[in-house]
XYZ file of N, CA and C in Angstrom:
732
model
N 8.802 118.012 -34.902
C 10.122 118.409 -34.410
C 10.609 119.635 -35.171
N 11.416 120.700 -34.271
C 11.631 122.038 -34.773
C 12.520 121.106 -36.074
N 12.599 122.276 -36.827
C 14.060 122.088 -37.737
C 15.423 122.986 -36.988
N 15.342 123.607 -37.162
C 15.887 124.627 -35.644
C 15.411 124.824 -34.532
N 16.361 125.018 -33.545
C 16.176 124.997 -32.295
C 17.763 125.965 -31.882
N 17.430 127.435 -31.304
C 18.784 127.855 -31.145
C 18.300 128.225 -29.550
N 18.919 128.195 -28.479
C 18.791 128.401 -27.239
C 20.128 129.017 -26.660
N 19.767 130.380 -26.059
C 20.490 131.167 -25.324
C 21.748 132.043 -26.258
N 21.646 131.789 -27.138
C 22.666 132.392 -28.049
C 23.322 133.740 -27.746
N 24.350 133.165 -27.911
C 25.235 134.562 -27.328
C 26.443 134.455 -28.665
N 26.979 136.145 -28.836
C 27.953 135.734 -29.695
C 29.001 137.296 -29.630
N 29.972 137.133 -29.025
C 31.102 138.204 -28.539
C 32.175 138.057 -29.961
N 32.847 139.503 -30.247
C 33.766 139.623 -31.067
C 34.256 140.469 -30.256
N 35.472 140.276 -29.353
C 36.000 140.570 -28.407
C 35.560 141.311 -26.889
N 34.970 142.910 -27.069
C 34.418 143.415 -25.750
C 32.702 143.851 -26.363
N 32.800 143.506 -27.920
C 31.631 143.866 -28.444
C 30.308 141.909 -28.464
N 29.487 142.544 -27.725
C 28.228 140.970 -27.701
C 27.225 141.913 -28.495
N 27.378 140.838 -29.685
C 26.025 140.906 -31.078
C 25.014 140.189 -30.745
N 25.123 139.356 -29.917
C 24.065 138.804 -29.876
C 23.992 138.150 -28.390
N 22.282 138.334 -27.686
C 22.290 138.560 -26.556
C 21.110 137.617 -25.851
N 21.730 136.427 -25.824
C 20.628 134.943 -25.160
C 19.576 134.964 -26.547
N 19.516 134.999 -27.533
C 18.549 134.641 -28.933
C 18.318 133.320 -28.085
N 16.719 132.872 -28.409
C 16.436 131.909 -28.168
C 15.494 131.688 -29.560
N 15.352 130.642 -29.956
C 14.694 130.850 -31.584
C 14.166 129.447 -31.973
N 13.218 128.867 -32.370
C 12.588 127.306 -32.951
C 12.241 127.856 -34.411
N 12.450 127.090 -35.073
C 11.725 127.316 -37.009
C 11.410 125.642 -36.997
N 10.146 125.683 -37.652
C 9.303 124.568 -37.923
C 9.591 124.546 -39.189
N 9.605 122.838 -39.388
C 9.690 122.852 -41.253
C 8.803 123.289 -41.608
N 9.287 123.945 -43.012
C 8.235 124.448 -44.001
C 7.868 126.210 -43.201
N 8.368 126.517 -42.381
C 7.885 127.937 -41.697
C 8.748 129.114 -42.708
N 8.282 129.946 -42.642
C 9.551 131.813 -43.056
C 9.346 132.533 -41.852
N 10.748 132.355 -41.835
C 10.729 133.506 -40.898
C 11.653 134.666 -41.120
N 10.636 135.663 -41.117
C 11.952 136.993 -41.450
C 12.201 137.410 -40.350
N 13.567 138.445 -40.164
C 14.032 139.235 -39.252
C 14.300 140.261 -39.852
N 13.812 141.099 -39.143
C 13.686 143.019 -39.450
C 14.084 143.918 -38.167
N 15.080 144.944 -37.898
C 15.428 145.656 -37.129
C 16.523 145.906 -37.932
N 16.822 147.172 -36.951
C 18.150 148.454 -37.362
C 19.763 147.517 -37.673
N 20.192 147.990 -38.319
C 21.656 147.642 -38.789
C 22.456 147.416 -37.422
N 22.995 146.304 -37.562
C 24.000 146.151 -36.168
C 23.229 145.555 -35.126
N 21.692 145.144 -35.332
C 21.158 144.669 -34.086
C 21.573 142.727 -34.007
N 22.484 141.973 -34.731
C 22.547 140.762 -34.528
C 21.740 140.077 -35.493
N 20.823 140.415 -36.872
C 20.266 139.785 -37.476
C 21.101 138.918 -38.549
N 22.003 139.553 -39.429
C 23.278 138.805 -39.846
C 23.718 137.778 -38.804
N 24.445 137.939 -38.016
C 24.979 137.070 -37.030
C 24.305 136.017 -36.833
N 23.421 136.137 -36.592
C 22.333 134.866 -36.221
C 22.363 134.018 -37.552
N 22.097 134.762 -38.884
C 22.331 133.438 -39.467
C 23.350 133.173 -39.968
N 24.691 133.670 -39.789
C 25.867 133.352 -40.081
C 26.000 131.920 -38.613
N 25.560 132.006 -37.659
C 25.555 131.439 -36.648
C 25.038 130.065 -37.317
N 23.634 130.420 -37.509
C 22.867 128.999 -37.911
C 23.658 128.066 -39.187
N 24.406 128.715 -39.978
C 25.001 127.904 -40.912
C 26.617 127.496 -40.826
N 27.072 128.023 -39.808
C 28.414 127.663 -39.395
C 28.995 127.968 -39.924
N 28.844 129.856 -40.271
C 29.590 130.464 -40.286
C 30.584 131.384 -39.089
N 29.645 131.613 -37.929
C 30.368 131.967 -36.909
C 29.860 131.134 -35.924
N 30.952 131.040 -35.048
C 31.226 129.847 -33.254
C 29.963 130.661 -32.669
N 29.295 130.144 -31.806
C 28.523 130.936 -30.826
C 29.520 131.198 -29.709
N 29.568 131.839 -29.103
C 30.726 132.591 -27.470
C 29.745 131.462 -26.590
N 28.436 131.493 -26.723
C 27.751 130.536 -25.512
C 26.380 130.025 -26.008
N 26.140 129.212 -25.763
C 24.498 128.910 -26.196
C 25.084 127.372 -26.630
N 23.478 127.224 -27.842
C 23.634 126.260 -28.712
C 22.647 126.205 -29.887
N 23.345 126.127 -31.391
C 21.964 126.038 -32.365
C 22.399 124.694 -32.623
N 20.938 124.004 -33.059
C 20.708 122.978 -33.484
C 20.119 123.011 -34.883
N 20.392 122.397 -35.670
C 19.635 122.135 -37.061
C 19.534 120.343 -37.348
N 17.910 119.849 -37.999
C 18.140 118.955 -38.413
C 18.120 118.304 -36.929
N 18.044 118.348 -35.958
C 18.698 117.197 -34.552
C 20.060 117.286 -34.477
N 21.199 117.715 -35.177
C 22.324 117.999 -34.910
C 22.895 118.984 -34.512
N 23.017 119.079 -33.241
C 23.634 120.541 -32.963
C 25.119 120.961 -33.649
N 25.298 122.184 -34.274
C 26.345 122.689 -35.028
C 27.735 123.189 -34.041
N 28.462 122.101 -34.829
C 29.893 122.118 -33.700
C 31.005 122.572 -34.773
N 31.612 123.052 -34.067
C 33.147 123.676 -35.149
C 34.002 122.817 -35.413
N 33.460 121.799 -36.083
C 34.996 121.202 -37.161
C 34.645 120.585 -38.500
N 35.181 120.084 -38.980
C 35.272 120.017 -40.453
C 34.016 118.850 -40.960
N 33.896 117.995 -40.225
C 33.203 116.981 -40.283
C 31.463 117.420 -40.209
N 31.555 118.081 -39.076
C 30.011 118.312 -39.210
C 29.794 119.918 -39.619
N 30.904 120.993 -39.824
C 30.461 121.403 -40.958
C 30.373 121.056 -42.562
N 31.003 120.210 -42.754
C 30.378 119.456 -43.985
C 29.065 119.067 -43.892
N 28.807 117.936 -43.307
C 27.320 117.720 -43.227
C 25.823 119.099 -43.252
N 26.786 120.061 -42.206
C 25.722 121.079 -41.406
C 25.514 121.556 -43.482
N 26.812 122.015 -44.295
C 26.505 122.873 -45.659
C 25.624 121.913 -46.381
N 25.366 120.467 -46.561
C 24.474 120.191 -47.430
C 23.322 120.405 -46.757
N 22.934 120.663 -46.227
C 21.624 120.844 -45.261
C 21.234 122.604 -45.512
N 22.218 123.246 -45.275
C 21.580 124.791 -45.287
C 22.299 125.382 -46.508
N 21.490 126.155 -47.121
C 22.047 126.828 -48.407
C 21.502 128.566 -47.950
N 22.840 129.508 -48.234
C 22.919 130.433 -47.763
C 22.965 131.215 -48.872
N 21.923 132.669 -48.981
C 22.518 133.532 -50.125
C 22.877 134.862 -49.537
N 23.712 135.376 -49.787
C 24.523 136.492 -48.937
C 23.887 137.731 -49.781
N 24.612 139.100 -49.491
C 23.918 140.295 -50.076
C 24.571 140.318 -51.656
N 26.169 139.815 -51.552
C 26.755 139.926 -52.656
C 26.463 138.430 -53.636
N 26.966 138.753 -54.915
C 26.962 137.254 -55.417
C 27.200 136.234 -55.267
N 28.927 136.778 -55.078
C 30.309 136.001 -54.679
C 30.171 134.696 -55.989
N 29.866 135.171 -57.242
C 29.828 133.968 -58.011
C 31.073 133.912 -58.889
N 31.757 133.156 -59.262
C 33.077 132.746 -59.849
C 32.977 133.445 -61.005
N 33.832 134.315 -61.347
C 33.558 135.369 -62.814
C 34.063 134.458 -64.052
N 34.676 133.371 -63.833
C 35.429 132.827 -65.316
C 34.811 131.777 -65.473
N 33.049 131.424 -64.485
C 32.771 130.512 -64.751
C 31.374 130.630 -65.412
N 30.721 130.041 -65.724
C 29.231 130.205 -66.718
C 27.824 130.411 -65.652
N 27.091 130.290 -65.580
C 26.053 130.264 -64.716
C 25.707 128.985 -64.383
N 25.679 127.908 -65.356
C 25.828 126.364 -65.154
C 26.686 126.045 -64.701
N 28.039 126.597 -64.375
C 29.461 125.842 -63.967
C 28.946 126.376 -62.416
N 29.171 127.855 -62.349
C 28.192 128.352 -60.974
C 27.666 127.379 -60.103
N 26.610 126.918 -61.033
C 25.327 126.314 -60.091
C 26.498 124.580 -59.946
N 26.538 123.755 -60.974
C 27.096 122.748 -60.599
C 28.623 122.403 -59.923
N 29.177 123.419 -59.616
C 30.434 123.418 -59.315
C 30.418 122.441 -57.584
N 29.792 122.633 -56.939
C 29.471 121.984 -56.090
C 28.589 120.630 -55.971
N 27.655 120.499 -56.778
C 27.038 119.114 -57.100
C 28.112 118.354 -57.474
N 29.258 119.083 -58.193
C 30.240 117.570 -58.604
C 30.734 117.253 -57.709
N 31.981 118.515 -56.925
C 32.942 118.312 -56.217
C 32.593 118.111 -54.786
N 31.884 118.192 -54.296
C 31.021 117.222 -52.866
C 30.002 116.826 -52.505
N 28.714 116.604 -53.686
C 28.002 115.568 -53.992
C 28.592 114.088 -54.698
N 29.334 114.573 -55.150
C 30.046 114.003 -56.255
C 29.110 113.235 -56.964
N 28.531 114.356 -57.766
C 27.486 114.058 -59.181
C 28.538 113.750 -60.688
N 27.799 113.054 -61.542
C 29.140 113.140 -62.661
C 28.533 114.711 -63.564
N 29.058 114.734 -64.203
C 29.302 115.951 -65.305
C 27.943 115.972 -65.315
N 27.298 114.871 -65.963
C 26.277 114.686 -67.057
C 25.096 115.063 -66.126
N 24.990 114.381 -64.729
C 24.002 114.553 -63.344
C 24.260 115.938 -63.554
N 24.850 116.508 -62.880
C 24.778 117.576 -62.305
C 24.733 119.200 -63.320
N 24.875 119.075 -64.509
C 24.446 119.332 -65.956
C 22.816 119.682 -65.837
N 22.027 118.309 -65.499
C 21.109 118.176 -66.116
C 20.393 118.750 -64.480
N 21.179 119.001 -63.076
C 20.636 119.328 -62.149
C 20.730 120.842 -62.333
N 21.805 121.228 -62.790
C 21.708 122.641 -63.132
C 20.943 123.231 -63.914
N 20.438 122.980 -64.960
C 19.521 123.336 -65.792
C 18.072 123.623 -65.043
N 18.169 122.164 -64.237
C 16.337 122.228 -63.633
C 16.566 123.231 -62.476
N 17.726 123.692 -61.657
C 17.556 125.013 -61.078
C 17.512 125.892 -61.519
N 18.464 126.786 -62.512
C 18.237 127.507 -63.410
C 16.987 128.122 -63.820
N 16.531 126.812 -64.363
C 14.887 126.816 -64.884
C 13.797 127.342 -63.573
N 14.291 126.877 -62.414
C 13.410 127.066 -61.301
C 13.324 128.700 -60.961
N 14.250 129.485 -61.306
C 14.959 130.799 -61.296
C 14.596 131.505 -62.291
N 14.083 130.893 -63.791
C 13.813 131.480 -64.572
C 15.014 131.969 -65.547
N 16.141 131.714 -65.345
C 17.068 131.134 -65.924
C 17.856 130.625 -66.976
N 17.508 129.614 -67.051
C 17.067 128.406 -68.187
C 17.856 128.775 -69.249
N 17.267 130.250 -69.556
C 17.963 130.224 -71.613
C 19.259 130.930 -71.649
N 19.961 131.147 -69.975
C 21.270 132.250 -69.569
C 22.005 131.222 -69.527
N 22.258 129.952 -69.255
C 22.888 129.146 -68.573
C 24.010 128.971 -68.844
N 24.523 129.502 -70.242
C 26.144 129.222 -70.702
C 26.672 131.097 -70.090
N 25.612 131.847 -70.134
C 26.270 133.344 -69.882
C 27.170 133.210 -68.724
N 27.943 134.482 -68.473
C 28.620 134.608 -67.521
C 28.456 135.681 -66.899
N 28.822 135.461 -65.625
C 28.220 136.768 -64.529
C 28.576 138.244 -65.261
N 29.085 138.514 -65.463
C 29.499 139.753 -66.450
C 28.427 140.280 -67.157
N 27.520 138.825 -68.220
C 26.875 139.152 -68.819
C 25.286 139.158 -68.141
N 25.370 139.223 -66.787
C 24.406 139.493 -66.045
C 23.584 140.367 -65.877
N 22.169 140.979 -65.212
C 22.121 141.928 -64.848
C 22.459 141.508 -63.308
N 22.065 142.630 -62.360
C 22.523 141.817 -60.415
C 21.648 140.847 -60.027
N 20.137 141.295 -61.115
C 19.005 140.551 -60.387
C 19.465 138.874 -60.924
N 19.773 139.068 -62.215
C 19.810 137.659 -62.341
C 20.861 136.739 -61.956
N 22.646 137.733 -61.204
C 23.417 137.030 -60.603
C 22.975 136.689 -59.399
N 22.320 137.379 -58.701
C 21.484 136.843 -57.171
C 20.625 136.111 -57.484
N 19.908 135.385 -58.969
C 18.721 134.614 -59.079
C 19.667 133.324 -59.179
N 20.548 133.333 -60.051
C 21.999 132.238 -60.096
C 22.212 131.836 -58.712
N 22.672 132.693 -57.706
C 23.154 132.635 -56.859
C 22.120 131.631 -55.892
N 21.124 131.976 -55.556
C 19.951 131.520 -55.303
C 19.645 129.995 -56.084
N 19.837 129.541 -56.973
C 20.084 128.346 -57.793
C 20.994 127.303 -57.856
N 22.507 128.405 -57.277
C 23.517 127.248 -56.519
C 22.841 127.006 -55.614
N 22.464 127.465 -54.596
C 22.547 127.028 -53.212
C 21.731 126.281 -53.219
N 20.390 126.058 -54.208
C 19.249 125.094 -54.226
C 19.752 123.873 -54.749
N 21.048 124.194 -55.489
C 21.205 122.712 -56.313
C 21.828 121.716 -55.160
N 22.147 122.146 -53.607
C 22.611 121.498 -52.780
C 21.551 120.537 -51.912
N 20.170 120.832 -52.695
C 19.444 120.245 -52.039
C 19.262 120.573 -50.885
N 19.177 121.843 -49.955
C 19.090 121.823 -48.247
C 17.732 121.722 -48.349
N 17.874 121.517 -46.741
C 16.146 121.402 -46.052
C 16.464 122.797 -45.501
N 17.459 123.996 -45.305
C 17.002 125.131 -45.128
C 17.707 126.275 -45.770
N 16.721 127.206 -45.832
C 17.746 128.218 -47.181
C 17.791 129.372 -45.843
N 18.922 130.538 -46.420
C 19.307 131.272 -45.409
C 19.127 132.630 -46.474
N 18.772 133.837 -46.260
C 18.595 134.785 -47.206
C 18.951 135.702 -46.033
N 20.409 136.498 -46.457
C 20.976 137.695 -46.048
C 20.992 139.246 -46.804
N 19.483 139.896 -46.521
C 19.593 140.966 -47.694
C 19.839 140.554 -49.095
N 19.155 139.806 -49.380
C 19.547 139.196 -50.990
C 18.702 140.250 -51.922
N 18.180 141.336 -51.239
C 18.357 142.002 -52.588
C 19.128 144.075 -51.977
N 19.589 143.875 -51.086
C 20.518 145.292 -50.940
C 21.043 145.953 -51.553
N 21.311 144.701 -52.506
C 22.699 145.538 -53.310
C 22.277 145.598 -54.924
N 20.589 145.533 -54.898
C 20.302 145.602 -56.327
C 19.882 146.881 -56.674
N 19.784 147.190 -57.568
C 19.279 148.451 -57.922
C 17.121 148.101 -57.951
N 16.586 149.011 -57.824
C 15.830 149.111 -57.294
C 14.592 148.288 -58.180
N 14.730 148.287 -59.722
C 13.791 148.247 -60.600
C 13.867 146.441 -60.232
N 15.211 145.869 -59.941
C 15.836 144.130 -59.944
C 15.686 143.529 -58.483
N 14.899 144.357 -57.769
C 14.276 143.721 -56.652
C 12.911 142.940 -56.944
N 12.356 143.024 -57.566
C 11.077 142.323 -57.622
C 11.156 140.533 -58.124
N 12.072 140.566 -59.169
C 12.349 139.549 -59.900
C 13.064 138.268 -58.408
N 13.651 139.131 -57.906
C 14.744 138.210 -56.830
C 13.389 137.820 -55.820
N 12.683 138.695 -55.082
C 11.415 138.315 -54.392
C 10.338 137.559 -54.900
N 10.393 137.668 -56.304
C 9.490 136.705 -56.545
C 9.841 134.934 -56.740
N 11.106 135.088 -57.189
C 11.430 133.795 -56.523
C 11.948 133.348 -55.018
N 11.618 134.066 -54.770
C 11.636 133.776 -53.280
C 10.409 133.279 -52.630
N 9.428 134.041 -53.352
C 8.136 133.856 -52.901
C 7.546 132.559 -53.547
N 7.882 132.018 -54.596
C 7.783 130.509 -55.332
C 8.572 129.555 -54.449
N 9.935 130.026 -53.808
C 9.939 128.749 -52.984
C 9.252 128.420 -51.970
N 8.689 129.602 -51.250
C 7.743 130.073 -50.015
C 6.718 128.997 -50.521
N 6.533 129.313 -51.598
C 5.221 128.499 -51.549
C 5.060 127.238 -52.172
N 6.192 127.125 -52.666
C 6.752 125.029 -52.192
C 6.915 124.647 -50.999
N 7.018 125.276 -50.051
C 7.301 124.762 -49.107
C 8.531 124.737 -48.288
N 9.303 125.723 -48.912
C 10.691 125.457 -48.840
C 10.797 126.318 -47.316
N 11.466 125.680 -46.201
C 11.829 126.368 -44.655
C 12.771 127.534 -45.174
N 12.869 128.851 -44.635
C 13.516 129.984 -44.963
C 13.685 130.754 -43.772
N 14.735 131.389 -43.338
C 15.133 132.328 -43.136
C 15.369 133.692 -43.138
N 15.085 134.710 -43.560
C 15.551 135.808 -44.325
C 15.282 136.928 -43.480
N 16.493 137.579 -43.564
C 16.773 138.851 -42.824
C 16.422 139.813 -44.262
N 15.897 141.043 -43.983
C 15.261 141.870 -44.962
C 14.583 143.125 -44.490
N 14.858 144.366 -45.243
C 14.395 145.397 -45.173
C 12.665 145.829 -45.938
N 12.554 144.744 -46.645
C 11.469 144.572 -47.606
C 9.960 143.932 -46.981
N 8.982 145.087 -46.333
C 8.339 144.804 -45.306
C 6.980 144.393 -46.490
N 7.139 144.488 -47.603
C 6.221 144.021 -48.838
C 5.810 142.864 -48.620
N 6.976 141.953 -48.844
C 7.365 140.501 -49.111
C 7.594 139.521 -47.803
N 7.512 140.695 -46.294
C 7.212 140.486 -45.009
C 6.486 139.770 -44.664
N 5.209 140.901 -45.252
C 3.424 140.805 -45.288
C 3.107 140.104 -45.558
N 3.606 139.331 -47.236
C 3.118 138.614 -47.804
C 3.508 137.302 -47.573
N 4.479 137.247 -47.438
C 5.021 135.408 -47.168
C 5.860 134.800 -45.694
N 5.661 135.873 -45.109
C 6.468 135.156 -43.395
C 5.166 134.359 -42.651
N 5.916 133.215 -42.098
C 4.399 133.239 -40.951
C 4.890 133.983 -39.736
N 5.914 133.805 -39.914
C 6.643 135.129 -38.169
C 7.399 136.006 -38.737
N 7.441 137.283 -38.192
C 8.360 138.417 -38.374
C 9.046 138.878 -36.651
N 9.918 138.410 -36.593
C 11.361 138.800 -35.614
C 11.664 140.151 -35.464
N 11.206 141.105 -34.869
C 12.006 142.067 -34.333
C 13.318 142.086 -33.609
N 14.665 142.023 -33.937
C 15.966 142.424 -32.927
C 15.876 143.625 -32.948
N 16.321 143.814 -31.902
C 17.509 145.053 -31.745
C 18.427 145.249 -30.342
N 19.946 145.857 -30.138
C 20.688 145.347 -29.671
C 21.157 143.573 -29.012
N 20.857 143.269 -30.465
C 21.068 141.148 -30.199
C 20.230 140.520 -29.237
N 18.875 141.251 -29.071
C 18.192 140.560 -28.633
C 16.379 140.580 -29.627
N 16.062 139.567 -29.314
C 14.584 139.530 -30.061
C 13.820 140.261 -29.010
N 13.255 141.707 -29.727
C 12.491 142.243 -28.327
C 10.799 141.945 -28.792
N 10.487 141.546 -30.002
C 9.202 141.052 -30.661
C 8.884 139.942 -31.514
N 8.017 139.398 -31.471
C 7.451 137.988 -32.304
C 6.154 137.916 -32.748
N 5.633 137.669 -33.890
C 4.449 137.247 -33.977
C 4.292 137.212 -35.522
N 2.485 137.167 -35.797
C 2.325 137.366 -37.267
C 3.176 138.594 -37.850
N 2.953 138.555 -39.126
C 3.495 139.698 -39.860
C 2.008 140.452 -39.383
N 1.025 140.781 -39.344
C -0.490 141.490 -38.946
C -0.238 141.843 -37.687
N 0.589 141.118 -36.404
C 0.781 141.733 -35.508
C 2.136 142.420 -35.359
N 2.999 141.846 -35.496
C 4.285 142.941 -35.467
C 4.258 144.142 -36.446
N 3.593 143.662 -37.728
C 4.317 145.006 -38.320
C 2.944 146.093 -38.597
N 1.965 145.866 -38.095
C 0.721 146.786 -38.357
C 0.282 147.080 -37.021
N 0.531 145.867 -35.438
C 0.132 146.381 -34.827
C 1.337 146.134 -33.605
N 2.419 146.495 -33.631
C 3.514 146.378 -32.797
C 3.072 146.551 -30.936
N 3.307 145.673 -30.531
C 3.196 145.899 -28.867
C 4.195 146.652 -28.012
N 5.989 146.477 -28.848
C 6.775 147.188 -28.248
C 6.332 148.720 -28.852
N 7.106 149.582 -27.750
C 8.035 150.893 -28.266
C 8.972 151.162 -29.383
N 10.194 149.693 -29.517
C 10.892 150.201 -30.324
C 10.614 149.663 -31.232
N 9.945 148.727 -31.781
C 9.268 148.324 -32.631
C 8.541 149.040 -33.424
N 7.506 150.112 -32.584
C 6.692 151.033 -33.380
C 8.061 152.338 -33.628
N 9.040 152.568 -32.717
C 9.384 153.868 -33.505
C 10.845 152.849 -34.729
N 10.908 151.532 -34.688
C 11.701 151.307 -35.915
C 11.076 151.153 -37.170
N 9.845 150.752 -36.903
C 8.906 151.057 -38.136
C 8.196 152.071 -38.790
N 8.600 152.714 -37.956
C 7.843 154.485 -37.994
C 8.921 155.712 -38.931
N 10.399 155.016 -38.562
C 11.335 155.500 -39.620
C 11.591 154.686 -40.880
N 11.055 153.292 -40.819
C 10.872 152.811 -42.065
C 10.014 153.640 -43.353
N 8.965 153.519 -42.591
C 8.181 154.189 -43.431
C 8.058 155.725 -44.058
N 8.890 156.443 -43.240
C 9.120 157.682 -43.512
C 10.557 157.575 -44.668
N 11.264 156.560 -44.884
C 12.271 156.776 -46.157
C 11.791 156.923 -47.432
């Protein structure tokens, strides 16, 4: 059974549609990246899948539960999907351990001591481990997005969501963030990830998603979409990739 299942997806912000009938399945344990031009609906989609935005029409499903707008089953839908955005968004007055457990207490409801000792073993999973009292301040970006990446694991989901999680790093603190990415890849962990990083494409998707204007105009291996593209715009969006 898929873990996702999104059918016909549509998604309007007033006269503007981002997204245009997406139809989409992810198998547990699958990566799937999405790659195309800025503005083609790749954000959206997984702001969609985690209930962050209403669909205008369609339906995603996660888990066998299709994602409905209210409080109840977005609760449920957040322990299930853990999302890391481009920015940190991590609490500045709090530690990297308060970070990560701030949520294991207050709606797992772990005690101090649990969720302490759950933070540490994410941390550690991140590489982590010996920062854990620091504070984002005393960060570099790579390691507030490796934090960041460590809350969302301490929620336990069965799916992680990766939005450009490394855009906003400086260039040398991209590797560190992909490589744990690529350690959960290869636990097993179901993923998501929208990304400009056709490296880490290659190496760990079993599908790579072409959008553009909110629709998927390509699918397949990373060996066939991105080395041997069948569309047009596919080959000329990869053709200005490579020329930056």
């Amino acid at each position: 059974m898929a873990l996702v299942e999104v059918r016909n997806l549509h998604k309007r912000f007033g006269a503007l549609e981002v997204l245009r009938g997406v139809d989409l399945t992810v198998e547990p344990g699958e990566v799937v990246v999405f790659v195309g031009p800025s503005g083609c609906g790749k954000s959206t989609l997984l702001r969609c899948l985690c209930g962050l935005e209403v669909p205008s029409e369609g339906e995603v499903v996660v888990g066998g539960q299709p994602v409905r707008d209210d409080p109840k089953s977005l609760q449920v839908l957040h322990r299930r999907v853990g999302m890391v955005f481009q920015r940190f968004h991590l609490f500045p007055h709090l530690s990297a351990l308060d970070n990560v457990t701030l949520a294991p207490r207050k709606v797992l409801g772990l005690s101090d001591a649990e969720a302490e000792a759950l933070g540490q073993r994410m941390l550690s999973m991140v590489h982590l481990g010996e920062r854990a009292q620091a504070y984002p301040s005393q960060l570099s970006g790579g390691q507030q997005q490796r934090v960041a990446i460590a809350r969302a694991l301490a929620m336990k989901p069965e799916l992680m969501l990766f939005d450009e999680p490394t855009s906003a790093l400086d260039p040398e603190l991209v590797g560190e963030v992909l490589e744990v990415m690529r350690e959960l890849a290869r636990e097993g962990m179901t993923m998501c990830v929208v990304t400009h990083e056709m490296g880490f494409a290659a190496d760990v998707a079993h599908r790579v998603l072409f959008m553009d204007g909110g629709r998927v105009v390509e699918q397949g291996s990373p060996q066939q979409v991105l080395r041997d593209p069948q569309q047009p715009r596919t080959r000329e969006f990869l053709a200005r990739l490579l020329q930056r």
